[in-house]
Amino acid sequence: MTYSLTVRDHMMVAHSFTGEMFGPAQRLHGATFVVDATFRAHDLDDDGVVVDIGRAAEALRGILSALSYRNLDDEPQFQGVNTTTERLCRHVADRLVELAREGALGGGALTGIGVTLHESHIAWASYEVAL
Amino acid sequence: MTYSLTVRDHMMVAHSFTGEMFGPAQRLHGATFVVDATFRAHDLDDDGVVVDIGRAAEALRGILSALSYRNLDDEPQFQGVNTTTERLCRHVADRLVELAREGALGGGALTGIGVTLHESHIAWASYEVAL
Amino acid sequence: MTYSLTVRDHMMVAHSFTGEMFGPAQRLHGATFVVDATFRAHDLDDDGVVVDIGRAAEALRGILSALSYRNLDDEPQFQGVNTTTERLCRHVADRLVELAREGALGGGALTGIGVTLHESHIAWASYEVAL
Amino acid sequence: MTYSLTVRDHMMVAHSFTGEMFGPAQRLHGATFVVDATFRAHDLDDDGVVVDIGRAAEALRGILSALSYRNLDDEPQFQGVNTTTERLCRHVADRLVELAREGALGGGALTGIGVTLHESHIAWASYEVAL
Amino acid sequence: MTYSLTVRDHMMVAHSFTGEMFGPAQRLHGATFVVDATFRAHDLDDDGVVVDIGRAAEALRGILSALSYRNLDDEPQFQGVNTTTERLCRHVADRLVELAREGALGGGALTGIGVTLHESHIAWASYEVAL
Amino acid sequence: MTYSLTVRDHMMVAHSFTGEMFGPAQRLHGATFVVDATFRAHDLDDDGVVVDIGRAAEALRGILSALSYRNLDDEPQFQGVNTTTERLCRHVADRLVELAREGALGGGALTGIGVTLHESHIAWASYEVAL
């Protein structure tokens, strides 16, 4: 059995893609990513939660703020790779994993973290990692 | 391979939380929980369904009616625990498991039941159990 | 012609209703209200906006914070009236009108303000006022 | 009495804003705009429609394609103005009005056109014009 | 100033259209219509509501039940006309107006009724009538 | 760890069900199915994607076009079975699996495909298969 808690936030970024497959998305364009961060656990802590929802929302906010209102093509950490929706899911998830391991999210032992980025009303991507 | 069917309903309750972590939510407040109940099976029955959607919706309605328009702080079954979104997911799921085991939902053999409670447009929790 | 800008936030409250019509909602219960505040203008200001979206969101946040995580039955301002979804729409709109008149939202001259409160996935109410 | 028909599509663009009010949005960033185009009429045509939904969707698609996957800061038509969500609503509506006047949308006489651009799950703008 | 209350329900029907404009929709096909019924009033009644939400939901349920799980091509009331989304909006609204005039919805004096039918995630129609 | 990408489209069909359990849905009726197709992979390809989103959307469009604006009761492939939402999920997923195996979706090695069909705002079904 698994419990999970999810919080939602968003970011607005510019970027471009390299590779013919991307067609017009090779041009500089942008996206609003509505971001869902999911935390999973086999059990709840004594307060009855998976994580402290306030700290989880704050953690997500901090991660997205470091990317938001920016042109991702200029960010050193993304040089040489396409900042596809899939890759950005992993970027956000990896940061959340670090914070979870530092105990920054409250709650008990997590078994997994998942991140979904909605790029429009008709497309989204996810990345899920076990802890 | 897995099939699933999900039905949605809702309930409106009052409650309060114990524990400093909850901040202002320690005060008596309330929530609308939009509730998604998911039934999973490896195969469909002869009619081509996971469960009888009418009976599943009725089962969920019954479970939520027993909680709806109430102050959960006054309910004997929740004394001494925080009725967090996570715990309420499990409460609903446990009732659905009982009904599934009694054969009250129609369909064939279920392999799992999951329940998601949306507490707002930016937060939700889930509980998933294998059968 | 009319421009409008809408921002969304939410609050979680407890309350009860007086009157047989309300059935089980006469008991103490609660709700998550997802709140949409809409600002209308015949023209945009020089920056190209109806209101400053940051200040509008902050204004809405402040109004909802004063009600959130509370039992509305205990609030002096709501004594003797039912805090129906319709009435709460007006309460929020009236506060926004005051702030708009004080010039606290930025932007140019507003022609109207509307507020929608979603009480569930199947019911919502609105209040619209001309300025 | 008024009938209306709405079709939804989207575009993904980069842009930046001029003016201190915009804070971090003065940097080059981007947005997914989910776009709803609404056509209004006092009566239906003989086929029972406000406009030909296929032609309306195609018209919206064409207007958005001319902006999509682009940096709006580089578009000659937007030089010297902020491409706020409000302004982009009007841009799309003005194009639809031209097409409606040319009879390119089918249906009967329209009384109004409205356009809503959703920039995130918590903010959207609209522009409404009478015909 | 105007208050409104909206309730949502749905129906699932088969139908076909006459007229070349409809393309493949001239064939027998079907739709789920998610239906929003909105009731408008200048003022609230003594209980603080536009209409009795329970009776409004029941009224909408009754109107949709008379159409649901049917082939609209076989319904006598729709012979010789296309049951477009726009026309079905009016059909539902006209029934609600009758019920409102009979006082079947509770609340005070209504100033208008509106009905929206969502035929998919990318298309919907509305009909609005003053009372 | 798992990446996934999802694209959404829809179809509008008529059908009827055999079996007393289905109640009024034994009559000829219809549905809009909003369809989400999810592609899963352990890793991304060199371009940073699970599949080519353009080809995935086109593949889904093709599969749904073959069913859309039709009465499923007349389709040879569905004779003798109920075209329940669950079964239609599998039908769509099986076609996507074929296309994935032919390499028609681009990207790298897929580990699974899932399909969700939303039949209304309160009910949906899914089918998930490992590759």
Tab-separated table of C-alpha atoms in Angstrom, chain C residues 16-85:
chain	number	residue	atom	x	y	z
C	16	SER	CA	-23.359	25.906	8.939
C	17	PHE	CA	-26.626	27.159	7.479
C	18	THR	CA	-29.955	28.118	9.054
C	19	GLY	CA	-33.139	27.156	7.186
C	20	GLU	CA	-34.847	23.837	6.417
C	21	MET	CA	-34.076	24.225	2.728
C	22	PHE	CA	-30.418	23.502	3.478
C	23	GLY	CA	-31.090	19.933	4.688
C	24	PRO	CA	-27.897	18.275	5.976
C	25	ALA	CA	-25.964	21.512	5.317
C	26	GLN	CA	-27.646	22.887	8.446
C	27	ARG	CA	-25.028	20.880	10.337
C	28	LEU	CA	-21.552	22.272	10.881
C	29	HIS	CA	-19.556	21.308	7.802
C	30	GLY	CA	-16.970	22.987	5.560
C	31	ALA	CA	-15.822	23.856	2.098
C	32	THR	CA	-12.837	24.598	-0.055
C	33	PHE	CA	-13.718	27.641	-2.125
C	34	VAL	CA	-11.597	28.085	-5.238
C	35	VAL	CA	-11.960	31.812	-5.853
C	36	ASP	CA	-11.671	33.619	-9.201
C	37	ALA	CA	-11.470	37.432	-9.060
C	38	THR	CA	-12.087	39.212	-12.371
C	39	PHE	CA	-11.269	42.874	-13.064
C	40	ARG	CA	-12.850	44.621	-16.068
C	41	ALA	CA	-11.857	47.783	-17.970
C	42	HIS	CA	-12.761	49.468	-21.237
C	43	ASP	CA	-9.113	50.126	-21.935
C	44	LEU	CA	-5.629	49.070	-20.885
C	45	ASP	CA	-3.181	51.325	-19.067
C	46	ASP	CA	0.113	52.406	-20.676
C	47	ASP	CA	1.811	49.184	-19.588
C	48	GLY	CA	-0.866	47.211	-21.416
C	49	VAL	CA	-2.689	45.741	-18.411
C	50	VAL	CA	-6.104	45.931	-16.726
C	51	VAL	CA	-4.586	45.772	-13.246
C	52	ASP	CA	-1.151	44.908	-11.865
C	53	ILE	CA	-1.540	41.114	-11.702
C	54	GLY	CA	0.896	40.890	-8.788
C	55	ARG	CA	-1.013	43.399	-6.690
C	56	ALA	CA	-4.346	41.864	-7.689
C	57	ALA	CA	-3.197	38.424	-6.591
C	58	GLU	CA	-1.818	39.876	-3.342
C	59	ALA	CA	-5.105	41.700	-2.697
C	60	LEU	CA	-7.114	38.532	-3.204
C	61	ARG	CA	-4.685	36.591	-1.003
C	62	GLY	CA	-5.154	39.137	1.793
C	63	ILE	CA	-8.941	39.049	1.644
C	64	LEU	CA	-9.042	35.247	1.676
C	65	SER	CA	-6.448	34.971	4.447
C	66	ALA	CA	-8.757	36.903	6.750
C	67	LEU	CA	-11.386	34.161	6.317
C	68	SER	CA	-9.307	31.064	5.705
C	69	TYR	CA	-8.904	28.260	8.219
C	70	ARG	CA	-11.778	29.677	10.249
C	71	ASN	CA	-15.313	28.747	11.304
C	72	LEU	CA	-17.374	31.468	9.635
C	73	ASP	CA	-20.158	30.903	12.216
C	74	ASP	CA	-17.851	32.610	14.752
C	75	GLU	CA	-17.003	35.648	12.635
C	76	PRO	CA	-18.761	38.819	13.902
C	77	GLN	CA	-19.254	40.168	10.384
C	78	PHE	CA	-21.409	37.177	9.396
C	79	GLN	CA	-23.699	36.999	12.465
C	80	GLY	CA	-27.339	36.463	11.556
C	81	VAL	CA	-26.782	35.644	7.903
C	82	ASN	CA	-26.061	32.443	6.044
C	83	THR	CA	-22.560	32.463	4.570
C	84	THR	CA	-23.785	30.946	1.321
C	85	THR	CA	-21.447	30.748	-1.652
